[in-house]
Tab-separated table of C-alpha atoms and ligand atoms in Angstrom:
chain	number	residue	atom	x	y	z
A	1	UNK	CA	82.773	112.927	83.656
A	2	UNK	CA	85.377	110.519	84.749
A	3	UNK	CA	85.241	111.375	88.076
A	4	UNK	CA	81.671	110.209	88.082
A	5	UNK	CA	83.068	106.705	86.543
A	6	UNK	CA	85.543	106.866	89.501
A	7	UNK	CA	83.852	107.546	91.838
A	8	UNK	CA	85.747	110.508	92.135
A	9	UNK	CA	85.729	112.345	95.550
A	10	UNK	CA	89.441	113.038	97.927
A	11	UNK	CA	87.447	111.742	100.942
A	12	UNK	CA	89.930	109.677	102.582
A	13	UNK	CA	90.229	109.057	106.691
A	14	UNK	CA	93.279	106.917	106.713
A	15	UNK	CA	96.553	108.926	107.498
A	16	UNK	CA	100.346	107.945	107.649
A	17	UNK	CA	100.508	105.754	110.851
A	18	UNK	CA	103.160	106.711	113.677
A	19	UNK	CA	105.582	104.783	114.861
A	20	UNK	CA	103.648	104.255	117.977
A	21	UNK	CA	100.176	103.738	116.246
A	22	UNK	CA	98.873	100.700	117.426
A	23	UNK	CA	99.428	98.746	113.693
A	24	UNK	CA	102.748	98.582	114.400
A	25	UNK	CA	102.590	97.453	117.140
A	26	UNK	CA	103.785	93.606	116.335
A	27	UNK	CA	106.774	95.138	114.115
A	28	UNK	CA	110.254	94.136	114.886
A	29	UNK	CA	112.044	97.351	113.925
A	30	UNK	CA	115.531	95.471	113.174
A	31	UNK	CA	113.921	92.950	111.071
A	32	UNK	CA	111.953	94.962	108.587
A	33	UNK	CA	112.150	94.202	104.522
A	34	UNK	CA	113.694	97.481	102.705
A	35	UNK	CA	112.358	97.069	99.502
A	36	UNK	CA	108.540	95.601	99.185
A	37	UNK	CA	107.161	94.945	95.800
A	38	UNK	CA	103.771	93.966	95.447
A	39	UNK	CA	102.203	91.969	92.562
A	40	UNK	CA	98.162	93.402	92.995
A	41	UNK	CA	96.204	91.092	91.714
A	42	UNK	CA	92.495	89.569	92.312
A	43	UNK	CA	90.861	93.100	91.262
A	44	UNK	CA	88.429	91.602	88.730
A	45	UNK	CA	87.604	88.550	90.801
A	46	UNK	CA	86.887	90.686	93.836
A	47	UNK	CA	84.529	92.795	91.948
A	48	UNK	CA	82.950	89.710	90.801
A	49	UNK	CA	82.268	88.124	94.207
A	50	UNK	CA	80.492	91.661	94.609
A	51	UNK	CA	78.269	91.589	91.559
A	52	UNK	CA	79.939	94.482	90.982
A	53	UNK	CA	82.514	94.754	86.561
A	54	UNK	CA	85.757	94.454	86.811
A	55	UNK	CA	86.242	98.073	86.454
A	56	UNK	CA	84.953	98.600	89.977
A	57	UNK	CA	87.464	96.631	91.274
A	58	UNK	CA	89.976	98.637	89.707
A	59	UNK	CA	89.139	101.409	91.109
A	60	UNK	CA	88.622	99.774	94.654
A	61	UNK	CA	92.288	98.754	94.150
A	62	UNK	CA	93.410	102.461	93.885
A	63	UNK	CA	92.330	102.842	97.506
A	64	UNK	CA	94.051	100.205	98.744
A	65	UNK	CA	97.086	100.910	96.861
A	66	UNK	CA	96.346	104.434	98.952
A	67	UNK	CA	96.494	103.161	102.422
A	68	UNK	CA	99.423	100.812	101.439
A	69	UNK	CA	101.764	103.667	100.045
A	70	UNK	CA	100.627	105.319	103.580
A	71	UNK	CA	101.770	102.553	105.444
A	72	UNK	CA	105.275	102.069	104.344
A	73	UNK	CA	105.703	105.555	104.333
A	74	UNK	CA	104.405	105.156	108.436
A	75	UNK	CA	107.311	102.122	108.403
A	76	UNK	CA	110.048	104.061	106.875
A	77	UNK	CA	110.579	101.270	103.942
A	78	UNK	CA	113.337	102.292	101.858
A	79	UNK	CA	111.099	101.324	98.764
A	80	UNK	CA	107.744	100.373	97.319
A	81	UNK	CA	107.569	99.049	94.277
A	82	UNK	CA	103.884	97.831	92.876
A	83	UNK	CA	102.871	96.280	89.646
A	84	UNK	CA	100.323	98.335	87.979
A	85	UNK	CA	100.492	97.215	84.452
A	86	UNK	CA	102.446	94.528	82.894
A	87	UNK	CA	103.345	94.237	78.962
A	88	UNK	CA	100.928	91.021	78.775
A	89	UNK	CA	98.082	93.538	79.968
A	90	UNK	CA	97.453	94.687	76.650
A	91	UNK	CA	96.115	91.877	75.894
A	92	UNK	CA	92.489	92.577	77.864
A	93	UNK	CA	89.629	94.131	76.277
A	94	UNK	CA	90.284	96.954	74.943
A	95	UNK	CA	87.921	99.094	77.332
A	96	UNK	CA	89.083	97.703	80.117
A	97	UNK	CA	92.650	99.044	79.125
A	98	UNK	CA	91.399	102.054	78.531
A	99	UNK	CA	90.019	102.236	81.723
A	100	UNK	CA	92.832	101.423	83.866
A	101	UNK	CA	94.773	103.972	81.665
A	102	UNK	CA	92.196	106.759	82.757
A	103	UNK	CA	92.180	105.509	86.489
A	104	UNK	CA	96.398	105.814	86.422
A	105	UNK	CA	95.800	109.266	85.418
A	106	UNK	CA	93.673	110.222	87.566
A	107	UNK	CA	95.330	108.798	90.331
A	108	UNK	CA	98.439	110.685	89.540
A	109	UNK	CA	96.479	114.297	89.640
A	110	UNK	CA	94.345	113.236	92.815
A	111	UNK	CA	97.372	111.828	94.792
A	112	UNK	CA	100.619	113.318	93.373
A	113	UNK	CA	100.468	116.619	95.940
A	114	UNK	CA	99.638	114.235	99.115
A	115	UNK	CA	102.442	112.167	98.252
A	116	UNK	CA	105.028	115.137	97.843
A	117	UNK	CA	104.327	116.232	100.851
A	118	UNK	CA	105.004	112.745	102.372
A	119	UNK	CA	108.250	112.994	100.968
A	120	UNK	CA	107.782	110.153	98.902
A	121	UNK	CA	110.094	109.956	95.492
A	122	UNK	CA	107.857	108.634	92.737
A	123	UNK	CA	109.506	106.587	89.915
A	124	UNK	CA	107.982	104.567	86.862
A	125	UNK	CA	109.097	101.180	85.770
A	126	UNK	CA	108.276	100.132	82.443
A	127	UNK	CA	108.370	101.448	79.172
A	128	UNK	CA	106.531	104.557	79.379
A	129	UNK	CA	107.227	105.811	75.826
A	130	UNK	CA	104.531	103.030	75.177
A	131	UNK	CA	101.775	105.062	77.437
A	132	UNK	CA	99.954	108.040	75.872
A	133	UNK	CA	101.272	111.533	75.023
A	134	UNK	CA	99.064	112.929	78.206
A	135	UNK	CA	100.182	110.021	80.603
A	136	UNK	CA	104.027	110.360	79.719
A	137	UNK	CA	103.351	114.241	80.574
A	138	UNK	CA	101.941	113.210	83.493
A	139	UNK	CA	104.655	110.741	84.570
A	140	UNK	CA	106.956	112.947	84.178
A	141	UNK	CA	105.522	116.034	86.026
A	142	UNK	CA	104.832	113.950	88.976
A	143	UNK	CA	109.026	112.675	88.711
A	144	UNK	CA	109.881	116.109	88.452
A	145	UNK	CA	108.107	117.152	91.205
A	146	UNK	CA	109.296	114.581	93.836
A	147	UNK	CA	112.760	114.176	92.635
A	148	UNK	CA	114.823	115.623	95.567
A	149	UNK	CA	112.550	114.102	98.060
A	150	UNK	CA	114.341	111.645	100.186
A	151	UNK	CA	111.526	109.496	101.556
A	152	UNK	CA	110.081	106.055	100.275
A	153	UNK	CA	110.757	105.270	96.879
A	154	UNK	CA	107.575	104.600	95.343
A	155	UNK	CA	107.960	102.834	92.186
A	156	UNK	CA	105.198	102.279	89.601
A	157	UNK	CA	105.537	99.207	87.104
A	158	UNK	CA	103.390	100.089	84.101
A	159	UNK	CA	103.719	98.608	80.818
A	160	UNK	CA	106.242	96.809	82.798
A	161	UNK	CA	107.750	93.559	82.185
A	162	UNK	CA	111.188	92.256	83.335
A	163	UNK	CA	112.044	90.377	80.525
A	164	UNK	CA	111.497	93.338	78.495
A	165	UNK	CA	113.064	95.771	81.108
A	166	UNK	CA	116.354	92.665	80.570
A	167	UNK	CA	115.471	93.199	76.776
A	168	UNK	CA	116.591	96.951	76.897
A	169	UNK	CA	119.147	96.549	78.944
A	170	UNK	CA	121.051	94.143	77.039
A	171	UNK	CA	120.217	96.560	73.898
A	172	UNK	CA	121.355	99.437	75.846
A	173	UNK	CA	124.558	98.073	76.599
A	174	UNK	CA	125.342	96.458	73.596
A	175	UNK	CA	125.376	99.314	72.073
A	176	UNK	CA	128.023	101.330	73.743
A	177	UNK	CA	130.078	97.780	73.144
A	178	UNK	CA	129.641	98.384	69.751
A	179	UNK	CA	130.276	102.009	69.613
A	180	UNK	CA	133.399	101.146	71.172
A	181	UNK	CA	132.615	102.751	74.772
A	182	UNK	CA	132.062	99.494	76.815
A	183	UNK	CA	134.304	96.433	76.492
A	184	UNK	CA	132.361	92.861	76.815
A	185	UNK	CA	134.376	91.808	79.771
A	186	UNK	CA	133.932	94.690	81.660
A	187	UNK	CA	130.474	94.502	82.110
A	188	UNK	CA	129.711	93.807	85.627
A	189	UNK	CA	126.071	92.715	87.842
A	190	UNK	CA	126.522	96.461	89.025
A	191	UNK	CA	126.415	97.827	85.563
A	192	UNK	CA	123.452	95.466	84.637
A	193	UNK	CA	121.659	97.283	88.115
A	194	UNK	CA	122.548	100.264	86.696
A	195	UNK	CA	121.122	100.028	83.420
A	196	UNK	CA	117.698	98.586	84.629
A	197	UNK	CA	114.752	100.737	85.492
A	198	UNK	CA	115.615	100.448	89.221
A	199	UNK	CA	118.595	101.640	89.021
A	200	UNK	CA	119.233	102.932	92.079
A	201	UNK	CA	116.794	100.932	94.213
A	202	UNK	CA	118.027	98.334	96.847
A	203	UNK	CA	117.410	94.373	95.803
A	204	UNK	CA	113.803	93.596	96.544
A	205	UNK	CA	113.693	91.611	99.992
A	206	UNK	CA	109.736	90.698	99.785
A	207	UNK	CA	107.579	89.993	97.394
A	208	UNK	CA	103.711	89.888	97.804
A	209	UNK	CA	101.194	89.005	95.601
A	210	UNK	CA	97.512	88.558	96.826
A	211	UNK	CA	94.620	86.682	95.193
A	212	UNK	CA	95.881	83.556	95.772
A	213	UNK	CA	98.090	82.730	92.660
A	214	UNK	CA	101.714	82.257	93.277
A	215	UNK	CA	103.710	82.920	90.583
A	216	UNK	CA	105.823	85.932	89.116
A	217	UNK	CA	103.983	87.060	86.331
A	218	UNK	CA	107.440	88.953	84.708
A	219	UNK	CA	107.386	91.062	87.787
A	220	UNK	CA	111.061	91.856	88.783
A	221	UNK	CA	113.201	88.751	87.043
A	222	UNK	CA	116.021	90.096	87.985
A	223	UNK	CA	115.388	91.975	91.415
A	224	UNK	CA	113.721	89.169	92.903
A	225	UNK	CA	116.787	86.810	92.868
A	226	UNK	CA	117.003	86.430	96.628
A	227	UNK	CA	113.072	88.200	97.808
A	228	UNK	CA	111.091	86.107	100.190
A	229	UNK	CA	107.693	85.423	98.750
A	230	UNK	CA	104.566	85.840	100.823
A	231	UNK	CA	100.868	85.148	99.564
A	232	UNK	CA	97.429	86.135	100.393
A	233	UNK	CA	93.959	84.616	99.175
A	234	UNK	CA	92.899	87.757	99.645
A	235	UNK	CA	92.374	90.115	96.933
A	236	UNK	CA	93.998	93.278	96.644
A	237	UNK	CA	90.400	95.589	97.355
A	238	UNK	CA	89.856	93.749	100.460
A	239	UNK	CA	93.785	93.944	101.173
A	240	UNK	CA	94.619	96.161	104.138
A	241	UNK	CA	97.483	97.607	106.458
A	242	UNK	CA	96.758	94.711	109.176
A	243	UNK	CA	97.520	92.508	106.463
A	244	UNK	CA	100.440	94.369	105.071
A	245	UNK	CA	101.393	94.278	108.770
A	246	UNK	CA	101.265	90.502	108.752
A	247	UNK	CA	104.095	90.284	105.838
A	248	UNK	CA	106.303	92.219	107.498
A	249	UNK	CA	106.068	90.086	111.061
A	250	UNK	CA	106.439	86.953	108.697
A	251	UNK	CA	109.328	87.939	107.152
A	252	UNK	CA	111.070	88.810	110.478
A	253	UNK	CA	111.356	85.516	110.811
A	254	UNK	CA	112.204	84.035	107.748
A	255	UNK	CA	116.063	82.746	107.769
A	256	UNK	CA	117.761	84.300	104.785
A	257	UNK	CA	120.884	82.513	104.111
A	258	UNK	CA	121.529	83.530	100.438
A	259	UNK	CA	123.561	80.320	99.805
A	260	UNK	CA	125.422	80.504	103.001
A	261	UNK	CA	125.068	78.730	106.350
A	262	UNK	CA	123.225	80.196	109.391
A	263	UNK	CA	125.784	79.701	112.408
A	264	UNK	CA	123.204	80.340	115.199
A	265	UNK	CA	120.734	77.874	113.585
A	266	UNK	CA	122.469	75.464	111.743
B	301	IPE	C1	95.030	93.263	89.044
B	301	IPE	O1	93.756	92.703	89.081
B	301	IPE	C2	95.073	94.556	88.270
B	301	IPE	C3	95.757	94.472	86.977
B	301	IPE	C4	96.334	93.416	86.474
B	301	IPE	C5	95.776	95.685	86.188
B	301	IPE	P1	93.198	91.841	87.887
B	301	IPE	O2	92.527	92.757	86.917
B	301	IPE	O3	94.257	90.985	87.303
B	301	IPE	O4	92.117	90.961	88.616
B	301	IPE	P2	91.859	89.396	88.410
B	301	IPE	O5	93.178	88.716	88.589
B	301	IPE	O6	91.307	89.246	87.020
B	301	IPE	O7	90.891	89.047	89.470
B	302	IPE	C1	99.962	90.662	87.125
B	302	IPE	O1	98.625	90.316	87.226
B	302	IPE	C2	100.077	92.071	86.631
B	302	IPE	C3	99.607	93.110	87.537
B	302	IPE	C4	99.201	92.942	88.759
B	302	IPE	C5	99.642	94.437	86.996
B	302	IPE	P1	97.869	89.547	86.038
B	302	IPE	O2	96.489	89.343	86.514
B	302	IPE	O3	98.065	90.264	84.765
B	302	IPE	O4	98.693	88.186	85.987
B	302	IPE	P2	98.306	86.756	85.432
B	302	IPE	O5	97.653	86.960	84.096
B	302	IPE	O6	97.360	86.150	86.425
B	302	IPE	O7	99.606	86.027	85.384
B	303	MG	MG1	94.974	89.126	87.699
């Protein structure tokens, strides 16, 4: 049944691009981001524009999100990280939670086998004790499975919010200060990395969000500290690997300084 909601169906032309594939062909190798997160919004007003509910551009989105994860995979990013659900989500109807809760699942059976043998390493943001019994299973299968992969990270921020994600980490290390384990002074910007949910990732160097809002949206609080920021009108249906192309040539030429001065251009 819900692949007849979904549209359901594996048919799917777009493979991992080569190095040599003509897409890349504007890419400056040496100046690529390492970490990407993308914020991937405009689903609802994109179905809109096409007459079409909001649940159809949901499931539009999953494509994209498809030929995106294929991309970096064809740029060797270190990491991926996309914003699938935040903690204010809950907030929409109640179907259309519902919904996007059935199309994460049923992403994760379609895709999880394609993506394993991509070598990608799947990882979830988020509080994930918050999603159903079935999708926790699911999360955790699909962890399992890719965990000594050594390819992209591909992290998945549902029921995701950094100020919560800062929330338990302060609990969690409070905690061991007052079971005796941690003293107050030691803790360090390294131990707060490695108490957040991506522990383990590099600092995110570019941040996209499409749709034409700019703003944050509790994506990454802390992560983001130093990210370029590059925006679309598009929305994320109609967003596509020429345009995830375009991000990457823009940021190989942004001038990160991180609070120092550039000698060659200063
Ligand atoms: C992004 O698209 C997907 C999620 C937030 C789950 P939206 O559903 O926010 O689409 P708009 O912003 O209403 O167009
Ligand atoms: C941000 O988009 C969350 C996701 C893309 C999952 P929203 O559509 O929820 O953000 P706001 O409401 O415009 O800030
Ligand atoms: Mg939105």
């Amino acid at each position: 049944m819900w692949n007849k909601v979904f549209g359901g169906g594996t048919e799917d032309t777009f493979e991992v691009p080569k190095k040599d594939s003509p897409l890349f062909d504007r890419i400056d190798w040496n100046r690529l981001p390492r970490h990407v997160a993308i914020i991937m919004d405009g689903n609802g007003r994109w179905a809109k524009g096409q007459g079409l509910l909001r649940s159809a551009g949901h499931t539009a989105g999953v494509k994209t999100l498809k030929h995106i994860l294929k991309t970096a995979v064809g740029l060797g990013l270190d990491a991926l990280t996309v914003y699938a659900f935040s903690t204010e989500n809950w907030k929409r109807p109640h179907a259309e939670v519902d919904f996007l809760m059935h199309l994460f699942s049923e992403y994760l059976t379609r895709e999880m086998q394609e993506m394993h043998e991509n070598n990608v390493q799947i990882h979830f943001l988020g509080r994930i004790d918050g999603l159903s019994e079935g999708l926790q299973h699911q999360v955790r299968e699909a962890e399992t499975l890719m965990r000594d992969n050594t390819g992209v990270k591909f992290n998945i921020a549902a029921n995701y919010g950094g100020q919560d994600e800062i929330l338990r980490m302060t609990q969690t290390l409070a905690k061991r200060a007052a079971s005796g384990q941690l003293r107050p002074e030691d803790i360090s910007e390294q131990m707060i990395e490695d108490t957040l949910d991506t522990h383990g990732n590099l600092p995110v160097d570019l941040v996209i969000r499409t749709s034409g809002d700019q703003r944050l949206s509790n994506f990454l609080l802390w992560q983001a500290a130093y990210a370029e920021f590059w925006f679309t009108d598009a929305n994320w249906p109609e967003f596509t690997p020429e345009r995830f192309v375009d991000a990457m040539v823009d940021f190989g030429k942004r001038d990160r300084r991180f609070g120092g001065l550039n000698e060659k251009k200063s």
